[in-house]
Every structure is written in C-alpha cells, then in structure tokens.
Tab-separated table of C-alpha atoms in Angstrom:
chain	number	residue	atom	x	y	z
V	1	MET	CA	46.395	72.455	-64.556
V	2	GLU	CA	46.922	74.051	-61.033
V	3	LYS	CA	48.964	77.249	-60.988
V	4	ALA	CA	48.447	81.275	-59.565
V	5	GLU	CA	46.704	84.061	-61.458
V	6	ILE	CA	47.781	87.519	-60.443
V	7	GLU	CA	44.367	89.043	-61.808
V	8	THR	CA	44.877	92.609	-63.382
V	9	ILE	CA	43.778	95.558	-60.868
V	10	THR	CA	40.384	96.260	-63.261
V	11	LYS	CA	38.603	93.646	-61.768
V	12	PRO	CA	36.473	93.382	-57.992
V	13	TYR	CA	39.120	90.845	-57.326
V	14	ARG	CA	42.914	89.231	-58.009
V	15	LEU	CA	42.811	85.135	-57.637
V	16	LEU	CA	45.940	84.023	-55.635
V	17	LEU	CA	45.793	80.676	-56.330
V	18	ALA	CA	43.929	78.094	-58.652
V	19	CYS	CA	43.059	74.991	-58.858
V	20	PRO	CA	39.710	73.675	-61.204
V	21	SER	CA	41.001	69.778	-59.837
V	22	GLY	CA	39.937	70.756	-56.631
V	23	LEU	CA	42.503	69.569	-53.939
V	24	SER	CA	41.675	66.898	-50.651
V	25	PRO	CA	42.431	67.190	-47.788
V	26	SER	CA	45.740	65.006	-47.785
V	27	GLN	CA	46.863	68.119	-50.324
V	28	ILE	CA	45.929	70.238	-47.782
V	29	SER	CA	48.678	71.222	-45.365
V	30	VAL	CA	48.642	74.455	-42.650
V	31	VAL	CA	52.333	76.081	-41.539
V	32	PHE	CA	50.812	77.974	-38.594
V	33	ASP	CA	53.508	80.832	-37.104
V	34	GLY	CA	53.841	84.163	-35.542
V	35	VAL	CA	56.804	85.486	-38.890
V	36	TYR	CA	53.007	85.948	-40.787
V	37	ASP	CA	51.353	88.277	-37.996
V	38	ARG	CA	50.433	90.983	-39.206
V	39	ILE	CA	53.295	93.686	-39.221
V	40	PRO	CA	52.917	97.199	-37.253
V	41	HIS	CA	53.132	99.722	-40.374
V	42	PRO	CA	55.595	102.148	-39.685
V	43	ASP	CA	52.963	104.877	-39.280
V	44	ILE	CA	51.901	105.403	-35.362
V	45	ASN	CA	49.405	107.856	-36.005
V	46	LEU	CA	47.647	105.395	-38.838
V	47	GLU	CA	48.033	102.889	-36.214
V	48	ASN	CA	46.429	104.802	-33.374
V	49	SER	CA	43.285	104.408	-36.519
V	50	ILE	CA	42.986	101.099	-35.249
V	51	SER	CA	42.643	102.118	-31.882
V	52	GLU	CA	39.017	104.202	-32.641
V	53	ILE	CA	37.604	102.641	-36.178
V	54	TRP	CA	37.186	100.276	-33.268
V	55	ASP	CA	35.897	102.475	-30.547
V	56	GLN	CA	34.141	104.233	-32.493
V	57	ARG	CA	32.566	101.035	-34.107
V	58	VAL	CA	31.713	99.456	-30.337
V	59	GLN	CA	30.327	102.823	-29.561
V	60	LYS	CA	27.163	102.623	-32.740
V	61	ASN	CA	26.706	98.727	-32.071
V	62	PRO	CA	27.836	97.412	-28.565
V	63	SER	CA	27.893	94.228	-29.132
V	64	LEU	CA	30.359	94.348	-31.042
V	65	TYR	CA	33.209	91.174	-29.408
V	66	ASN	CA	36.934	90.744	-30.468
V	67	GLY	CA	37.257	87.333	-31.571
V	68	THR	CA	40.876	85.627	-32.691
V	69	LYS	CA	41.117	84.923	-36.621
V	70	PHE	CA	43.742	82.500	-38.610
V	71	ARG	CA	45.634	85.416	-40.581
V	72	TYR	CA	46.111	84.152	-44.666
V	73	GLY	CA	50.069	84.686	-45.010
V	74	GLN	CA	50.796	83.017	-48.757
V	75	HIS	CA	51.011	80.190	-49.456
V	76	VAL	CA	53.290	78.042	-51.411
V	77	TRP	CA	52.150	75.381	-54.739
V	78	ASN	CA	53.308	72.277	-55.203
V	79	GLY	CA	52.054	71.358	-58.969
V	80	GLY	CA	53.186	67.314	-58.332
V	81	GLY	CA	55.434	67.010	-60.927
V	82	GLY	CA	56.528	63.689	-60.875
V	83	SER	CA	53.729	61.582	-62.419
V	84	ASN	CA	53.151	59.466	-58.978
V	85	GLN	CA	52.965	62.703	-57.126
V	86	GLU	CA	49.667	64.488	-56.300
V	87	PRO	CA	49.297	68.806	-56.138
V	88	HIS	CA	49.696	69.812	-52.372
V	89	VAL	CA	49.368	73.397	-51.738
V	90	CYS	CA	51.035	74.508	-47.573
V	91	LEU	CA	48.838	77.854	-46.470
V	92	ASN	CA	51.282	79.484	-44.037
V	93	LEU	CA	48.937	81.567	-40.820
V	94	GLY	CA	49.217	83.907	-38.592
V	95	LEU	CA	46.953	85.287	-35.939
V	96	THR	CA	44.468	87.998	-36.026
V	97	ASP	CA	41.563	89.846	-34.436
V	98	TYR	CA	38.510	91.024	-35.482
V	99	ARG	CA	38.985	94.257	-33.462
V	100	THR	CA	41.878	94.562	-36.369
V	101	PHE	CA	40.291	93.469	-39.379
V	102	VAL	CA	37.651	96.604	-38.860
V	103	GLY	CA	41.146	98.783	-37.718
V	104	THR	CA	42.995	97.893	-40.583
V	105	ASN	CA	41.404	96.434	-44.009
V	106	LEU	CA	38.431	97.986	-42.833
V	107	ASN	CA	40.003	101.497	-42.200
V	108	PRO	CA	38.131	104.422	-43.999
V	109	LEU	CA	42.844	104.919	-45.303
V	110	TRP	CA	43.220	101.041	-45.699
V	111	GLU	CA	44.738	101.806	-49.087
V	112	ARG	CA	47.635	103.533	-46.522
V	113	PHE	CA	48.658	100.143	-44.925
V	114	LEU	CA	48.963	98.909	-47.956
V	115	VAL	CA	52.543	98.184	-49.341
V	116	ARG	CA	54.114	98.490	-53.688
V	117	SER	CA	54.895	95.558	-53.920
V	118	GLU	CA	54.068	92.746	-56.460
V	119	ASP	CA	54.455	89.603	-54.037
V	120	ASP	CA	50.904	89.259	-51.763
V	121	ALA	CA	52.661	88.942	-48.212
V	122	ILE	CA	54.476	92.337	-48.585
V	123	ARG	CA	52.227	94.293	-50.456
V	124	CYS	CA	50.017	92.928	-46.906
V	125	GLN	CA	51.863	92.351	-44.628
V	126	HIS	CA	49.693	95.231	-42.478
V	127	THR	CA	46.735	94.744	-42.829
V	128	SER	CA	45.078	91.861	-41.061
V	129	SER	CA	43.823	90.286	-43.168
V	130	PRO	CA	41.361	87.034	-41.424
V	131	LEU	CA	41.435	84.219	-44.017
V	132	GLY	CA	37.634	83.582	-45.030
V	133	ASN	CA	35.925	81.005	-46.945
V	134	GLY	CA	33.264	80.078	-48.943
V	135	ALA	CA	31.873	77.001	-49.759
V	136	ILE	CA	30.168	76.572	-54.189
V	137	VAL	CA	27.771	73.998	-52.940
V	138	GLU	CA	25.573	71.614	-55.797
V	139	THR	CA	22.847	70.569	-54.871
V	140	SER	CA	21.050	66.305	-55.920
V	141	ASP	CA	19.748	68.086	-59.188
V	142	LYS	CA	22.745	70.352	-60.212
V	143	LYS	CA	21.436	73.897	-58.755
V	144	ILE	CA	24.127	75.698	-56.576
V	145	LEU	CA	23.501	77.561	-53.377
V	146	VAL	CA	23.208	81.740	-52.809
V	147	LEU	CA	22.356	83.404	-50.539
V	148	GLN	CA	21.160	87.163	-49.968
V	149	ARG	CA	23.079	89.064	-46.175
V	150	SER	CA	21.040	90.689	-44.255
V	151	ASN	CA	21.737	94.925	-43.417
V	152	ASN	CA	22.034	94.039	-40.122
V	153	VAL	CA	26.246	92.602	-41.163
V	154	GLY	CA	29.205	94.690	-41.245
V	155	GLU	CA	30.275	94.174	-44.317
V	156	PHE	CA	27.957	94.487	-48.222
V	157	PRO	CA	24.721	94.281	-46.809
V	158	GLY	CA	21.950	93.225	-49.116
V	159	HIS	CA	25.042	91.427	-51.787
V	160	PHE	CA	24.315	87.849	-52.704
V	161	VAL	CA	27.369	85.489	-51.230
V	162	PHE	CA	27.953	81.586	-51.199
V	163	PRO	CA	27.865	80.135	-48.176
V	164	GLY	CA	30.548	80.485	-46.035
V	165	GLY	CA	32.361	82.547	-42.923
V	166	HIS	CA	35.685	81.793	-41.087
V	167	PRO	CA	38.159	79.080	-40.335
V	168	GLU	CA	38.606	79.635	-36.107
V	169	PRO	CA	41.371	79.574	-33.946
V	170	HIS	CA	39.592	78.559	-31.121
V	171	GLU	CA	37.483	75.408	-32.447
V	172	VAL	CA	40.789	73.702	-32.668
V	173	GLY	CA	42.412	75.160	-28.316
V	174	ILE	CA	44.115	78.159	-30.498
V	175	ILE	CA	43.661	82.109	-28.500
V	176	SER	CA	47.696	82.764	-28.742
V	177	HIS	CA	50.848	81.768	-30.403
V	178	HIS	CA	52.074	81.044	-26.798
V	179	HIS	CA	49.164	77.948	-26.300
V	180	LYS	CA	50.165	74.838	-24.893
V	181	ASP	CA	50.787	72.283	-26.175
V	182	VAL	CA	53.252	75.036	-28.900
V	183	THR	CA	55.673	72.321	-28.806
V	184	ASP	CA	54.118	69.977	-30.497
V	185	SER	CA	54.120	72.576	-33.715
V	186	LYS	CA	53.039	68.849	-36.185
V	187	ALA	CA	50.113	68.505	-33.897
V	188	ILE	CA	48.480	72.136	-34.012
V	189	ASN	CA	49.422	72.089	-37.666
V	190	ASN	CA	47.492	68.852	-38.712
V	191	LYS	CA	44.442	70.133	-36.985
V	192	VAL	CA	44.793	73.873	-38.412
V	193	SER	CA	44.522	72.019	-41.964
V	194	GLN	CA	41.514	69.917	-40.834
V	195	GLU	CA	39.419	73.058	-39.439
V	196	MET	CA	40.107	74.842	-42.717
V	197	PHE	CA	37.657	71.478	-44.619
V	198	GLU	CA	35.610	70.955	-40.732
V	199	SER	CA	34.850	75.241	-40.110
V	200	ILE	CA	33.455	75.480	-44.480
V	201	VAL	CA	31.039	71.741	-43.717
V	202	ARG	CA	30.464	74.244	-40.491
V	203	GLU	CA	29.219	77.621	-42.633
V	204	VAL	CA	27.028	75.427	-45.001
V	205	VAL	CA	25.145	73.487	-41.853
V	206	GLU	CA	24.487	77.162	-39.822
V	207	GLU	CA	23.699	79.386	-43.449
V	208	ILE	CA	21.964	76.770	-44.589
V	209	GLY	CA	19.366	74.644	-42.099
V	210	VAL	CA	21.108	71.421	-44.326
V	211	PRO	CA	22.592	67.988	-41.957
V	212	SER	CA	26.374	67.458	-42.402
V	213	ALA	CA	25.593	63.778	-43.868
V	214	SER	CA	23.366	65.592	-46.752
V	215	LEU	CA	27.474	67.121	-47.046
V	216	HIS	CA	30.334	65.650	-48.997
V	217	GLU	CA	33.646	65.703	-51.811
V	218	GLN	CA	34.298	68.899	-49.778
V	219	VAL	CA	36.982	69.654	-52.178
V	220	PHE	CA	39.642	72.912	-52.028
V	221	ILE	CA	39.016	75.483	-54.893
V	222	GLY	CA	41.593	77.947	-54.399
V	223	LEU	CA	42.077	81.697	-53.105
V	224	SER	CA	40.778	85.405	-53.999
V	225	ARG	CA	41.507	88.626	-53.016
V	226	ARG	CA	38.438	90.991	-53.057
V	227	GLU	CA	40.884	94.323	-54.032
V	228	LEU	CA	38.329	96.591	-51.606
V	229	ASN	CA	40.258	96.366	-48.681
V	230	VAL	CA	42.029	92.779	-49.576
V	231	ARG	CA	40.540	90.794	-48.152
V	232	PRO	CA	41.075	86.972	-49.055
V	233	THR	CA	39.524	83.665	-48.403
V	234	ALA	CA	39.540	80.355	-49.460
V	235	PHE	CA	37.408	78.432	-52.306
V	236	PHE	CA	35.381	75.099	-51.436
V	237	PHE	CA	33.468	72.692	-53.344
V	238	MET	CA	31.325	70.292	-52.263
V	239	LYS	CA	28.386	68.481	-53.461
V	240	CYS	CA	25.022	67.894	-51.215
V	241	SER	CA	22.623	64.439	-51.597
V	242	LEU	CA	19.502	66.996	-51.310
V	243	SER	CA	17.440	68.319	-53.624
V	244	SER	CA	17.083	71.875	-54.631
V	245	LYS	CA	13.425	70.980	-53.419
V	246	GLU	CA	14.039	70.166	-50.366
V	247	ILE	CA	16.952	73.099	-49.079
V	248	PRO	CA	14.568	76.130	-48.938
V	249	LYS	CA	12.101	73.697	-46.068
V	250	LEU	CA	15.132	73.025	-44.168
V	251	TYR	CA	16.548	77.418	-44.007
V	252	SER	CA	13.909	78.540	-42.455
V	253	SER	CA	15.084	77.244	-39.955
V	254	ALA	CA	18.811	77.365	-39.985
V	255	GLN	CA	20.866	78.644	-36.385
V	256	ASP	CA	22.159	81.351	-38.518
V	257	SER	CA	19.519	82.078	-40.905
V	258	PHE	CA	19.610	86.380	-39.075
V	259	GLU	CA	22.953	86.732	-41.563
V	260	SER	CA	21.075	85.829	-44.562
V	261	THR	CA	17.124	87.656	-45.943
V	262	GLN	CA	16.576	85.454	-48.431
V	263	LEU	CA	18.111	80.956	-50.324
V	264	PHE	CA	18.718	80.706	-53.723
V	265	THR	CA	18.810	77.792	-55.499
V	266	VAL	CA	20.220	78.386	-59.235
V	267	PRO	CA	21.861	76.979	-62.325
V	268	MET	CA	24.680	78.068	-63.820
V	269	ILE	CA	23.201	80.925	-66.044
V	270	GLU	CA	21.500	82.561	-63.435
V	271	LEU	CA	24.450	82.422	-61.308
V	272	GLU	CA	26.878	84.428	-63.377
V	273	ASN	CA	24.726	87.803	-63.757
V	274	MET	CA	24.197	87.184	-59.697
V	275	ALA	CA	28.056	86.248	-59.856
V	276	SER	CA	28.595	90.691	-60.622
V	277	LYS	CA	26.098	91.913	-57.157
V	278	MET	CA	28.292	89.900	-54.842
V	279	PRO	CA	30.871	91.283	-52.926
V	280	GLY	CA	34.349	90.780	-55.157
V	281	CYS	CA	36.127	87.923	-53.364
V	282	HIS	CA	33.137	85.952	-53.501
V	283	GLU	CA	32.893	87.236	-57.064
V	284	GLY	CA	36.329	85.381	-57.400
V	285	GLY	CA	34.923	82.692	-56.498
V	286	PHE	CA	31.999	81.970	-58.346
V	287	ALA	CA	35.349	82.778	-61.326
V	288	LEU	CA	36.753	79.799	-58.650
V	289	TYR	CA	33.489	77.740	-59.845
V	290	LYS	CA	33.335	78.078	-63.225
V	291	MET	CA	37.532	76.682	-64.787
V	292	MET	CA	36.727	74.053	-62.275
V	293	VAL	CA	33.499	73.512	-64.534
V	294	GLU	CA	36.228	73.648	-67.237
V	295	ALA	CA	38.117	71.692	-66.284
V	296	VAL	CA	36.139	68.276	-65.577
V	297	LYS	CA	35.102	69.141	-69.650
V	298	ASN	CA	37.991	69.268	-70.958
V	299	VAL	CA	38.878	65.166	-68.572
C-alpha cells in the first residue's frame, strides 16, 4: 500500500513518498508553477553567500555552467480509495538553477537555509532543491546496475550510485516561467510529466550505454530526500532485456561514461552492502526498491 513516510533523523535519508506497487506514466501528473520556486532567505548575508560560493566554484573550475532545473516543491498523493480508482501522485514543481543549488544546498552553511518545520515544503522553502532522478535497472538475469562515480564529479566522488541525473526544463522548451506557451499551462504540465519518464530512460542510455529499446516497464517508486544538504530525488524501477554479461560491453562506449569509473551488476544481497556506501538519497532509493520487492512477494 502506498504511503508517505517520514524517516527518523538517524537515517541518511528521508522517504517523502513510497509507492511500492509502482506508478505508471498515467498515474503521475505535474503542476509546474512559480509558486513552487524557492523563497529567498530573509538573512541578506546568507543570500549574498549564494553568489560568493558560486564565484569561488567557477574560479576553481571555469567549465562550470549554470543550467536551469526543476525545483521540487511538494507532492499531492491520492491513494485511489474507490475500487475503480488508481493511485495517483501530482508533483508540484518550480524552477531553479545549478548556481542556486551550489549556493544553498551545497553551501557550507546549508543548514541555516532550513526552517524548523515538520512540513517538508516549509522546511526546505529557502533551498534550491532541484529534483534529481535515479533508476533501479534490473537485467534479464535479475541483477541490478550500480555505478561507481568518478573522482572528478562535483558531488560524492568515488561513491556507488544508481544511474540518474535530472529531468531537464530545456528538453520541454522551458527556460523561465515567462516562456511563450505560458497560457497553455495544461500542455506544459503534460510535457513536464512526460519528461519525468523520458529523462530517466535518457540518463540510463547515456550513462550505461544500453539502447533505449532494451528498457521497458518503467514505473515511479517514490521520492527520497537525503538529510545531508536536503537533496531530493525521484526514483524509478525499470527492466532491461539485456543480461548482466551483455551490458558491460556497451558501458565502455556509453556517452557519459566519464561520470563513472566502473559498472557493477549485482544481486540483491550485494546491493544491500553497497547501499550503505551510497549518497543518502540513493540509499533511500534502495529502501524504496526493497519495499517494492517485498510488496511483490506479498501479492
């Protein structure tokens, strides 16, 4: 049964939403609106530190660029009470950018951006909180794909992760809240909802090297937020028609293989051990996957 869960602070992640039975694209909708954008912090010195942190990062790495991202605001869950009603979740998304992410969530003072509240949307209202995505990919012989991150990436170098990245506003023609088709908000919301699923397939194709035609049965399994700098990630489960022996050959020529140093294809028992060496949001992704596996057993 789907449910929203608040984890204890001792865990490195908080499950904002768990959907163990998996939701198909028709069960996910999006409301993209400026009301879900970040609210500036009233402390002007803290706000000014966003530019300072970004400038420092660019000086160290001139190749950094500031791209737009969808900001996770909150979600609305409908469990589908009637016998003919399917469960449904609506993601409320705003717009943010990488610069603001670096200056808030990745700021050494990131905890000062938080508001004391049990309501996640209020607690994180001053942070950039770009919505990341992650994929639990199961091979034809029931192994799961895990990457070891490169030492040159900005976050968690050398850690184990599931393939993933971000849904991208520019993929659906959004550069601001004042784009040309702003009058047709329903069409925009549908495009953004579609991008949630298309982007995670794209990330797997680019990072692993498998053809998109080999990926099928994509379902949304929930939202995890890591406690360290409150980064939110949407997780998906999908099957790959290729075996764990076929995939490593494709990985060597993957478009974004530079982001990782190694690909692992592991059974559940090994994945359990690797999860503790993942960033908190991805460890939360493993927890969501485990809940899905348990739900299938109990059907």
